[in-house]
Tab-separated table of C-alpha atoms in Angstrom:
chain	number	residue	atom	x	y	z
I	30	MET	CA	74.964	121.888	145.652
I	31	LEU	CA	71.486	121.465	147.320
I	32	LYS	CA	71.114	118.719	149.347
I	33	LYS	CA	68.807	117.164	151.858
I	34	SER	CA	70.605	116.438	155.481
I	35	ILE	CA	71.119	112.582	156.951
I	36	ASP	CA	68.659	113.966	159.721
I	37	ARG	CA	66.544	115.332	157.181
I	38	LEU	CA	65.938	111.997	156.316
I	39	LYS	CA	65.911	110.420	159.264
I	40	LEU	CA	62.724	112.727	160.452
I	41	GLU	CA	61.235	111.595	157.406
I	42	ALA	CA	61.725	107.984	157.997
I	43	SER	CA	59.962	108.784	161.753
I	44	GLU	CA	57.106	110.410	161.245
I	45	SER	CA	53.710	108.123	160.976
I	46	GLY	CA	50.179	109.168	160.618
I	47	LYS	CA	48.397	110.976	157.621
I	48	GLY	CA	50.428	111.463	154.833
I	49	THR	CA	53.303	108.525	155.556
I	50	LEU	CA	52.381	104.588	153.739
I	51	LYS	CA	52.709	102.355	156.590
I	52	ARG	CA	55.318	100.239	158.082
I	53	SER	CA	53.568	96.306	157.317
I	54	LEU	CA	56.320	94.154	156.034
I	55	GLY	CA	58.986	91.747	157.956
I	56	ALA	CA	62.175	90.211	155.956
I	57	ILE	CA	60.488	88.384	154.486
I	58	ASN	CA	58.057	90.116	152.141
I	59	LEU	CA	61.457	92.123	151.346
I	60	VAL	CA	63.348	88.624	150.904
I	61	ALA	CA	60.220	87.395	148.920
I	62	ILE	CA	59.658	91.013	146.616
I	63	GLY	CA	63.516	91.067	145.579
I	64	VAL	CA	62.556	86.693	144.086
I	65	GLY	CA	59.982	88.445	143.152
I	66	VAL	CA	61.048	90.472	140.631
I	67	ILE	CA	64.741	88.870	139.838
I	68	ILE	CA	63.012	85.060	139.235
I	69	GLY	CA	61.184	86.737	136.219
I	70	ALA	CA	61.257	85.488	133.036
I	71	GLY	CA	64.365	86.246	131.678
I	72	LEU	CA	65.765	82.838	133.455
I	73	PHE	CA	63.856	80.613	131.055
I	74	SER	CA	65.397	82.613	127.826
I	75	LEU	CA	68.904	84.566	128.809
I	76	THR	CA	70.060	81.605	129.999
I	77	GLY	CA	70.555	79.557	127.402
I	78	ILE	CA	71.798	82.483	124.702
I	79	ALA	CA	74.132	82.700	127.280
I	80	ALA	CA	75.597	79.420	126.936
I	81	ALA	CA	74.548	79.063	123.225
I	82	ASN	CA	76.661	82.220	122.305
I	83	ASN	CA	79.017	82.729	124.780
I	84	SER	CA	80.250	80.510	127.462
I	85	GLY	CA	78.154	76.545	127.235
I	86	PRO	CA	78.058	75.298	130.582
I	87	ALA	CA	80.210	77.284	132.011
I	88	VAL	CA	76.976	79.395	131.823
I	89	ILE	CA	76.569	78.613	135.826
I	90	LEU	CA	79.922	80.874	136.289
I	91	SER	CA	78.757	83.609	134.100
I	92	PHE	CA	76.044	83.735	137.269
I	93	VAL	CA	79.133	84.267	139.475
I	94	VAL	CA	80.243	86.818	137.921
I	95	ALA	CA	77.577	88.857	137.738
I	96	ALA	CA	76.332	87.734	141.272
I	97	VAL	CA	78.909	89.204	142.512
I	98	GLY	CA	79.279	92.594	140.622
I	99	CYS	CA	75.679	92.727	141.577
I	100	ALA	CA	76.972	92.123	145.221
I	101	PHE	CA	78.700	95.369	146.040
I	102	SER	CA	76.443	97.751	145.027
I	103	ALA	CA	74.354	95.595	147.300
I	104	LEU	CA	76.141	96.038	149.648
I	105	CYS	CA	76.400	99.371	149.125
I	106	TYR	CA	73.122	100.092	148.559
I	107	ALA	CA	72.273	97.575	152.624
I	108	GLU	CA	73.863	100.393	153.776
I	109	PHE	CA	71.614	103.158	152.578
I	110	ALA	CA	69.033	101.478	153.804
I	111	SER	CA	69.654	100.582	157.336
I	112	MET	CA	70.858	104.251	157.158
I	113	VAL	CA	67.437	106.351	155.308
I	114	SER	CA	64.826	103.999	156.085
I	115	VAL	CA	62.947	106.613	153.442
I	116	SER	CA	60.834	105.206	150.437
I	117	GLY	CA	62.923	106.477	146.827
I	118	SER	CA	65.398	103.984	147.101
I	119	ALA	CA	68.444	105.714	144.608
I	120	TYR	CA	67.114	108.831	144.476
I	121	THR	CA	66.929	109.858	148.058
I	122	TYR	CA	70.272	108.587	148.615
I	123	ALA	CA	71.163	110.127	145.695
I	124	TYR	CA	69.477	113.749	147.762
I	125	ALA	CA	71.474	113.064	150.453
I	126	THR	CA	74.739	112.703	148.964
I	127	LEU	CA	75.402	114.290	144.858
I	128	GLY	CA	72.378	116.910	145.535
I	129	GLU	CA	69.142	118.166	144.284
I	130	LEU	CA	69.758	117.498	140.079
I	131	PHE	CA	71.681	114.182	140.168
I	132	ALA	CA	68.147	112.743	142.348
I	133	TRP	CA	66.769	114.577	139.055
I	134	ILE	CA	68.593	112.354	138.058
I	135	ILE	CA	68.212	109.005	139.725
I	136	GLY	CA	64.492	109.407	139.976
I	137	TRP	CA	63.711	109.977	136.256
I	138	ASP	CA	65.514	107.703	135.179
I	139	LEU	CA	63.769	104.915	136.993
I	140	ILE	CA	60.317	106.661	136.300
I	141	LEU	CA	61.418	105.052	132.717
I	142	GLU	CA	62.792	101.634	133.540
I	143	TYR	CA	59.892	100.618	135.761
I	144	SER	CA	57.855	102.379	133.010
I	145	VAL	CA	58.810	100.566	130.150
I	146	GLY	CA	59.854	97.320	131.874
I	147	ALA	CA	56.592	96.774	133.226
I	148	ALA	CA	54.525	97.550	129.958
I	149	THR	CA	56.765	95.122	128.421
I	150	VAL	CA	56.096	92.896	130.710
I	151	GLY	CA	52.869	92.910	130.265
I	152	ILE	CA	53.082	92.610	126.328
I	153	SER	CA	55.471	89.369	126.568
I	154	TRP	CA	52.349	88.359	129.621
I	155	SER	CA	49.574	88.278	127.014
I	156	GLN	CA	52.029	86.440	124.290
I	157	TYR	CA	52.340	83.367	126.462
I	158	LEU	CA	49.292	83.471	127.951
I	159	VAL	CA	47.691	83.036	124.373
I	160	LYS	CA	50.183	79.576	124.822
I	161	PHE	CA	49.562	78.540	127.184
I	162	LEU	CA	45.025	79.122	125.660
I	163	GLU	CA	46.253	77.007	123.607
I	164	LYS	CA	47.809	73.953	124.927
I	165	PHE	CA	44.024	73.658	125.767
I	166	ASP	CA	42.839	74.377	122.853
I	167	ILE	CA	41.837	78.056	123.912
I	168	PHE	CA	42.229	80.377	121.185
I	169	LEU	CA	41.427	83.877	121.750
I	170	PRO	CA	40.874	86.471	118.426
I	171	PRO	CA	44.320	87.503	117.097
I	172	GLN	CA	42.579	91.813	116.830
I	173	LEU	CA	42.368	91.278	120.991
I	174	VAL	CA	46.214	90.438	121.557
I	175	MET	CA	47.723	92.630	119.471
I	176	SER	CA	48.446	96.662	118.389
I	177	PRO	CA	46.816	97.988	115.882
I	178	PHE	CA	50.403	98.508	114.246
I	179	GLU	CA	50.645	94.398	114.205
I	180	LYS	CA	48.708	92.294	111.674
I	181	ALA	CA	48.028	88.992	111.849
I	182	THR	CA	47.877	85.429	109.008
I	183	LEU	CA	44.779	83.074	110.301
I	184	ALA	CA	44.834	79.743	109.154
I	185	ASP	CA	41.939	80.431	106.134
I	186	GLY	CA	45.131	82.683	104.111
I	187	THR	CA	43.152	86.448	105.716
I	188	ILE	CA	44.702	88.871	107.562
I	189	VAL	CA	43.504	90.739	110.102
I	190	ASN	CA	44.984	94.043	112.072
I	191	GLY	CA	45.018	94.130	115.491
I	192	TRP	CA	42.955	96.231	118.224
I	193	PHE	CA	44.637	96.372	120.940
I	194	ASN	CA	46.441	94.199	123.851
I	195	LEU	CA	43.132	92.889	125.649
I	196	PRO	CA	45.627	90.862	128.437
I	197	SER	CA	47.836	93.380	128.283
I	198	ILE	CA	46.115	95.742	130.032
I	199	LEU	CA	44.006	93.731	131.727
I	200	ILE	CA	46.546	91.799	133.409
I	201	ILE	CA	48.480	95.693	134.250
I	202	ALA	CA	44.786	97.274	135.710
I	203	LEU	CA	44.845	93.627	137.700
I	204	ILE	CA	47.977	94.806	139.163
I	205	THR	CA	47.823	97.834	140.021
I	206	ALA	CA	44.278	96.600	142.250
I	207	ILE	CA	46.114	94.718	144.460
I	208	ILE	CA	48.539	97.224	145.020
I	209	ILE	CA	45.740	99.956	145.849
I	210	ARG	CA	44.744	97.827	148.726
I	211	GLY	CA	48.217	98.188	150.225
I	212	THR	CA	51.627	96.712	150.751
I	213	LYS	CA	50.893	93.859	153.207
I	214	GLY	CA	48.018	92.486	150.060
I	215	SER	CA	49.835	92.824	147.536
I	216	ALA	CA	52.933	91.380	149.889
I	217	ILE	CA	50.430	88.642	150.472
I	218	PHE	CA	50.557	88.150	146.427
I	219	ASN	CA	53.752	88.520	145.813
I	220	VAL	CA	55.209	85.741	148.719
I	221	ILE	CA	51.921	83.483	146.869
I	222	VAL	CA	53.724	83.845	143.402
I	223	VAL	CA	57.380	83.686	143.888
I	224	THR	CA	56.169	80.670	145.993
I	225	LEU	CA	54.406	78.707	142.910
I	226	LYS	CA	57.361	80.275	140.969
I	227	VAL	CA	60.586	78.774	142.586
I	228	GLY	CA	58.259	76.087	143.132
I	229	VAL	CA	58.329	75.698	139.450
I	230	VAL	CA	62.763	76.259	139.316
I	231	LEU	CA	62.690	73.664	142.195
I	232	VAL	CA	60.648	71.271	139.844
I	233	PHE	CA	62.629	71.266	136.834
I	234	ILE	CA	65.331	71.504	138.664
I	235	SER	CA	65.538	67.902	140.786
I	236	LEU	CA	63.177	66.020	138.165
I	237	GLY	CA	65.401	66.675	135.105
I	238	TRP	CA	68.823	66.195	137.416
I	239	GLN	CA	68.430	62.405	137.558
I	240	TYR	CA	68.364	62.319	133.565
I	241	ILE	CA	71.542	65.148	133.501
I	242	ASP	CA	75.264	63.592	131.230
I	243	VAL	CA	78.199	64.525	131.984
I	244	ALA	CA	78.870	64.378	128.268
I	245	ASN	CA	77.662	67.732	127.731
I	246	TYR	CA	79.360	69.789	129.877
I	247	HIS	CA	82.499	68.944	127.517
I	248	PRO	CA	83.652	70.930	127.499
I	249	PHE	CA	82.912	73.048	130.106
I	250	ILE	CA	84.118	75.607	128.591
I	251	PRO	CA	84.466	75.877	125.016
I	252	GLU	CA	87.923	77.111	122.674
I	253	ASN	CA	87.445	80.399	122.393
I	254	THR	CA	86.200	80.591	118.434
I	255	GLY	CA	88.918	83.978	118.314
I	256	VAL	CA	85.941	86.924	118.562
I	257	PHE	CA	85.960	87.816	121.680
I	258	GLY	CA	82.875	87.171	123.902
I	259	GLU	CA	82.795	83.262	121.813
I	260	PHE	CA	84.114	81.185	124.307
I	261	GLY	CA	86.882	80.882	125.772
I	262	TRP	CA	86.259	82.919	129.552
I	263	SER	CA	86.112	86.092	127.723
I	264	GLY	CA	82.959	84.482	126.910
I	265	VAL	CA	81.551	83.539	130.648
I	266	LEU	CA	82.691	87.756	131.202
I	267	ARG	CA	80.476	88.072	128.246
I	268	GLY	CA	78.047	85.920	129.863
I	269	ALA	CA	77.840	87.850	132.666
I	270	GLY	CA	77.267	90.942	130.814
I	271	VAL	CA	73.804	88.938	129.595
I	272	VAL	CA	72.627	87.187	132.597
I	273	PHE	CA	73.075	90.672	134.226
I	274	PHE	CA	69.881	91.462	133.683
I	275	VAL	CA	68.302	88.719	135.290
I	276	PHE	CA	70.173	90.246	138.752
I	277	ILE	CA	67.720	93.777	138.301
I	278	GLY	CA	65.251	93.795	140.820
I	279	PHE	CA	66.958	92.763	144.444
I	280	ASP	CA	68.069	97.391	143.987
I	281	ILE	CA	63.697	97.887	144.040
I	282	VAL	CA	63.950	95.985	147.835
I	283	ALA	CA	65.271	99.588	148.552
I	284	THR	CA	62.395	101.600	147.469
I	285	MET	CA	60.169	100.188	149.938
I	286	ALA	CA	62.393	101.128	152.961
I	287	GLN	CA	59.437	103.794	154.442
I	288	GLU	CA	57.138	100.485	154.431
I	289	THR	CA	58.716	98.265	156.885
I	290	LYS	CA	58.988	97.307	159.888
I	291	ASN	CA	62.939	97.536	161.492
I	292	PRO	CA	64.225	99.164	158.641
I	293	GLN	CA	67.680	98.602	160.045
I	294	ARG	CA	67.698	94.866	160.631
I	295	ASN	CA	65.249	94.018	157.868
I	296	MET	CA	66.232	96.081	154.810
I	297	PRO	CA	70.124	94.313	154.828
I	298	ILE	CA	68.376	91.451	154.877
I	299	GLY	CA	65.844	91.977	151.852
I	300	ILE	CA	68.566	93.128	149.578
I	301	LEU	CA	71.301	90.782	149.962
I	302	GLY	CA	68.520	88.034	151.261
I	303	SER	CA	67.007	88.274	147.435
I	304	LEU	CA	70.478	88.354	145.589
I	305	ILE	CA	71.844	85.089	147.820
I	306	VAL	CA	68.570	82.513	146.819
I	307	CYS	CA	68.206	84.141	143.310
I	308	THR	CA	72.460	82.728	142.634
I	309	VAL	CA	72.044	79.518	143.832
I	310	LEU	CA	68.703	78.525	141.907
I	311	PHE	CA	70.649	80.991	139.532
I	312	ILE	CA	73.477	78.498	139.062
I	313	LEU	CA	71.565	74.990	139.795
I	314	PHE	CA	69.326	75.985	136.117
I	315	GLY	CA	71.462	76.737	135.246
I	316	TYR	CA	74.148	73.238	135.829
I	317	VAL	CA	70.319	71.231	135.356
I	318	MET	CA	70.059	72.992	131.488
I	319	THR	CA	72.041	72.208	129.870
I	320	GLY	CA	73.551	68.584	131.795
I	321	LEU	CA	70.468	68.544	129.863
I	322	ALA	CA	71.075	69.693	126.827
I	323	ASN	CA	73.847	70.065	125.626
I	324	TYR	CA	74.403	73.942	125.126
I	325	THR	CA	74.694	73.870	121.179
I	326	GLU	CA	71.599	73.173	121.205
I	327	PHE	CA	69.828	76.075	122.811
I	328	LYS	CA	71.410	78.033	119.748
I	329	ASN	CA	68.482	80.205	118.478
I	330	SER	CA	65.837	78.647	120.306
I	331	ALA	CA	63.803	81.454	122.125
I	332	ALA	CA	62.246	78.106	125.064
I	333	PRO	CA	65.503	76.519	125.853
I	334	VAL	CA	63.674	75.341	128.765
I	335	ALA	CA	61.961	72.876	126.629
I	336	VAL	CA	64.386	72.401	124.386
I	337	ALA	CA	66.081	70.165	127.967
I	338	ILE	CA	62.696	68.818	129.232
I	339	ALA	CA	62.946	66.894	126.166
I	340	HIS	CA	65.700	65.405	126.734
I	341	THR	CA	63.195	63.502	129.882
I	342	PRO	CA	59.858	61.963	130.283
I	343	TYR	CA	58.517	64.921	131.695
I	344	LYS	CA	56.922	66.411	128.478
I	345	TRP	CA	53.950	67.754	130.579
I	346	LEU	CA	56.703	70.174	132.659
I	347	ALA	CA	55.849	72.226	129.424
I	348	VAL	CA	53.343	73.876	130.271
I	349	ALA	CA	54.093	74.075	134.053
I	350	VAL	CA	56.965	75.875	132.857
I	351	ILE	CA	54.637	78.799	130.331
I	352	MET	CA	52.522	78.756	134.128
I	353	ALA	CA	55.969	79.642	136.222
I	354	ILE	CA	56.962	82.385	133.392
I	355	LEU	CA	53.006	83.996	133.288
I	356	ILE	CA	53.650	83.636	136.959
I	357	GLY	CA	57.108	84.866	137.038
I	358	TYR	CA	56.145	88.217	134.747
I	359	THR	CA	52.431	88.415	137.266
I	360	SER	CA	55.140	89.085	139.644
I	361	VAL	CA	58.082	91.796	137.793
I	362	ILE	CA	54.964	93.976	136.721
I	363	LEU	CA	53.341	94.179	140.620
I	364	VAL	CA	57.265	94.936	141.335
I	365	ASP	CA	57.402	97.144	138.990
I	366	LEU	CA	54.478	99.388	139.199
I	367	LEU	CA	55.344	99.508	143.434
I	368	GLY	CA	58.673	101.396	142.679
I	369	GLN	CA	57.521	103.190	140.649
I	370	SER	CA	55.076	104.753	142.480
I	371	ARG	CA	57.467	104.854	145.313
I	372	VAL	CA	59.652	106.957	143.330
I	373	PHE	CA	56.652	108.889	141.824
I	374	PHE	CA	55.828	109.548	145.904
I	375	SER	CA	58.522	110.516	146.755
I	376	MET	CA	60.355	113.583	144.268
I	377	SER	CA	56.271	114.412	145.060
I	378	LYS	CA	56.788	114.495	148.689
I	379	ASP	CA	59.724	116.815	147.688
I	380	GLY	CA	58.001	118.850	145.846
I	381	LEU	CA	59.300	118.117	142.641
I	382	LEU	CA	56.942	116.625	141.221
I	383	PRO	CA	53.278	117.838	141.472
I	384	LYS	CA	51.300	116.673	144.179
I	385	ILE	CA	48.434	114.084	143.050
I	386	PHE	CA	52.717	111.686	143.348
I	387	SER	CA	51.763	111.227	147.260
I	388	ASP	CA	47.815	112.129	148.192
I	389	LEU	CA	46.914	108.555	150.064
I	390	HIS	CA	44.141	106.581	150.618
I	391	PRO	CA	42.247	107.285	153.661
I	392	LYS	CA	41.571	103.672	153.748
I	393	PHE	CA	44.797	102.317	152.411
I	394	ASN	CA	47.095	104.840	153.046
I	395	THR	CA	48.806	104.177	150.000
I	396	PRO	CA	48.950	106.773	146.524
I	397	TYR	CA	46.843	105.386	144.584
I	398	LYS	CA	46.210	108.325	142.808
I	399	SER	CA	50.060	108.288	141.489
I	400	ASN	CA	49.340	104.185	140.916
I	401	ILE	CA	45.875	104.896	138.277
I	402	VAL	CA	47.978	107.982	137.342
I	403	LEU	CA	51.151	104.808	136.214
I	404	CYS	CA	48.012	102.316	135.342
I	405	ILE	CA	46.801	104.800	132.188
I	406	PHE	CA	49.482	105.540	131.526
I	407	ILE	CA	51.359	102.363	130.770
I	408	SER	CA	48.836	100.321	129.964
I	409	LEU	CA	48.182	102.994	126.915
I	410	PHE	CA	51.369	101.401	125.541
I	411	ALA	CA	50.826	98.374	126.733
I	412	GLY	CA	47.333	98.303	124.849
I	413	LEU	CA	48.341	99.903	121.607
I	414	VAL	CA	51.973	100.190	120.867
I	415	PRO	CA	53.880	96.547	119.338
I	416	ILE	CA	56.377	95.604	121.442
I	417	SER	CA	59.487	96.614	119.324
I	418	ILE	CA	58.893	99.903	119.755
I	419	VAL	CA	58.588	99.432	123.641
I	420	GLY	CA	61.883	98.044	123.679
I	421	GLU	CA	63.050	95.333	125.671
I	422	MET	CA	63.010	96.120	128.870
I	423	THR	CA	67.116	97.470	129.390
I	424	SER	CA	69.086	97.812	132.423
I	425	ILE	CA	71.788	101.533	131.172
I	426	GLY	CA	69.439	102.629	134.258
I	427	THR	CA	69.792	100.064	136.832
I	428	LEU	CA	73.000	100.389	136.195
I	429	LEU	CA	73.604	103.995	136.657
I	430	ALA	CA	71.733	104.249	139.908
I	431	PHE	CA	73.620	101.265	141.024
I	432	VAL	CA	77.046	103.753	140.570
I	433	MET	CA	75.635	106.919	141.771
I	434	VAL	CA	74.641	104.834	145.344
I	435	CYS	CA	78.631	103.368	144.644
I	436	LEU	CA	79.434	106.673	144.291
I	437	GLY	CA	77.405	108.195	147.914
I	438	ILE	CA	78.994	105.621	150.343
I	439	ILE	CA	82.342	107.271	149.271
I	440	ILE	CA	80.654	110.422	149.425
I	441	LEU	CA	78.895	109.882	152.819
I	442	ARG	CA	81.524	108.134	154.468
I	443	LYS	CA	84.396	110.718	154.233
I	444	GLN	CA	81.664	113.857	154.315
I	445	GLN	CA	79.500	112.229	158.051
I	446	PRO	CA	81.575	109.179	159.386
I	447	ASP	CA	80.294	109.944	162.976
I	448	ILE	CA	77.116	108.462	161.539
I	449	GLU	CA	75.178	106.012	163.439
I	450	ARG	CA	75.380	103.076	160.463
I	451	PRO	CA	72.956	99.470	160.935
I	452	PHE	CA	74.930	97.679	158.390
I	453	LYS	CA	78.792	98.903	157.053
I	454	THR	CA	79.772	97.817	153.453
I	455	PRO	CA	83.119	96.123	154.193
I	456	PHE	CA	86.023	97.726	153.205
I	457	VAL	CA	85.384	101.601	151.804
I	458	PRO	CA	86.178	102.414	149.076
I	459	LEU	CA	87.324	99.081	148.135
I	460	VAL	CA	83.776	97.743	147.347
I	461	PRO	CA	82.906	101.045	146.021
I	462	ILE	CA	84.610	101.455	143.765
I	463	LEU	CA	84.933	97.550	142.028
I	464	GLY	CA	80.362	98.338	141.573
I	465	ILE	CA	81.645	101.513	139.780
I	466	LEU	CA	84.442	100.101	137.768
I	467	THR	CA	81.727	96.656	137.330
I	468	CYS	CA	78.921	98.890	136.727
I	469	VAL	CA	80.457	101.113	134.251
I	470	LEU	CA	81.892	98.069	132.014
I	471	MET	CA	78.880	97.090	131.824
I	472	MET	CA	77.344	100.352	130.260
I	473	VAL	CA	79.954	100.752	127.883
I	474	SER	CA	78.502	97.377	126.603
I	475	LEU	CA	75.387	98.696	126.250
I	476	PRO	CA	73.995	99.338	122.180
I	477	PHE	CA	73.897	102.824	121.359
I	478	ASP	CA	70.142	103.280	120.652
I	479	THR	CA	69.538	101.979	124.809
I	480	TRP	CA	72.013	105.431	125.086
I	481	LEU	CA	70.220	106.555	122.673
I	482	ARG	CA	66.872	105.987	124.264
I	483	LEU	CA	67.852	107.319	128.003
I	484	ILE	CA	69.564	110.527	126.834
I	485	VAL	CA	66.416	111.377	125.196
I	486	TRP	CA	64.490	110.429	128.506
I	487	LEU	CA	66.897	112.728	130.381
I	488	ALA	CA	66.220	115.871	128.142
I	489	ILE	CA	62.559	116.080	128.481
I	490	GLY	CA	64.024	114.974	132.661
I	491	PHE	CA	65.969	117.942	132.118
I	492	VAL	CA	63.056	120.612	130.833
I	493	ILE	CA	60.803	119.178	133.732
I	494	TYR	CA	63.233	119.737	136.154
I	495	PHE	CA	64.151	123.101	135.393
I	496	PHE	CA	60.243	124.874	134.765
I	497	TYR	CA	59.335	123.011	137.382
I	498	GLY	CA	61.461	120.742	139.844
I	499	LYS	CA	63.625	123.367	140.602
I	500	LYS	CA	60.674	125.892	141.560
I	501	ASN	CA	58.560	124.270	143.940
I	502	SER	CA	61.201	122.121	145.146
I	503	LYS	CA	60.854	122.252	149.203
I	504	LEU	CA	64.279	122.206	150.006
I	505	ARG	CA	64.992	124.935	148.013
I	506	ARG	CA	61.935	127.266	149.547
I	507	GLU	CA	62.990	126.379	153.057
I	508	GLN	CA	67.498	127.663	151.892
I	509	GLU	CA	65.327	130.193	150.151
I	510	GLU	CA	63.452	131.150	153.285
I	511	LYS	CA	66.767	131.550	155.509
């Protein structure tokens, strides 16, 4: 099977000048990028869902289980990232270990995840913005915050149709403009956003801590109802599957390898550092939330944090939480768009996608044409399609990428054991195998619709690969010329 050699990847990583990405990111930037996408609005909703339906106050144990599962994959990502500092993340790693076809599958899969994620988050961002403005008696015309396929009933009973979701289009365009200006500028923006977002989380923890009622922690692990996943230890495990989605994001750090200064040192710090920071914050967050209110109060609540805040005298904190959700969504959109364009860049440089996706801006050295194409495509989805059709962000693609990366570490250790590895995954093959098993179990637990979307998208990808990518593959052409 056609593969890229590690030596070739290292050569690509060492290239500089025209046609290459600018190295401007340090360890702090990478940790901020990882934290920026991991701490999204999901923290403010999934924690309550897992507590109410699955694990009760033991949701903090669910966070631990999910973090351990992510850590197996993170350790494998860190080894690859320290060895091969080229943008593309799992796509690049698969190219070196599993071959071009598997690399295409992963790259195409990541494109789906980032695109659907950015569009869905853009629509949700718009909905939360409407709620935020309403608290200040500012009301946007309903026609401008809905897709043409949605209707709204006004206070006087009038039913109006939506035109397009303007806020979602504007936020995606704004973030795209920031990204085009350069990763250093977008990284600085992300650091500011992450600081504000983490600040709100810390305020919630510190202010809520003094109003915790320890009676809410009993029973810590509610008795199982007789149904697997509904409380008991099976509920803790099912809860881990629910909150796992909150952790997705550290892998996007790996897409920034070619723009990182001293990647051998900084990539492992960025990947593992963001995972550790978020795990600690999530455990504290879950502890305070379930301590303020009994876990049963979060049942069927779309805003469980608001339920918890109601048990404190700080009612203004509810506004701050909505603001944190808006900030959280903003940074998630930024990192999704950033990671998406870098996967496109890598696939285009390899000839698997048209050259337009790897053309760099003459001043900012960013793949601006790719950013603009993505902005138009994702904005059309976010502005014209209801969130129910766009679908929720699924993790199946990310889990598939995790499996490939873990498998790649096992293969590379066996095939090329003497390659320099600045960071080595410990206990190979045990850690990668545990990573594979954990991810496969989570994939199997996902609903059929998620699998169906993945299969249809991959089928489209195979058509493009065999009719365009395979014919234009630079590596394949070089092999045929020899």
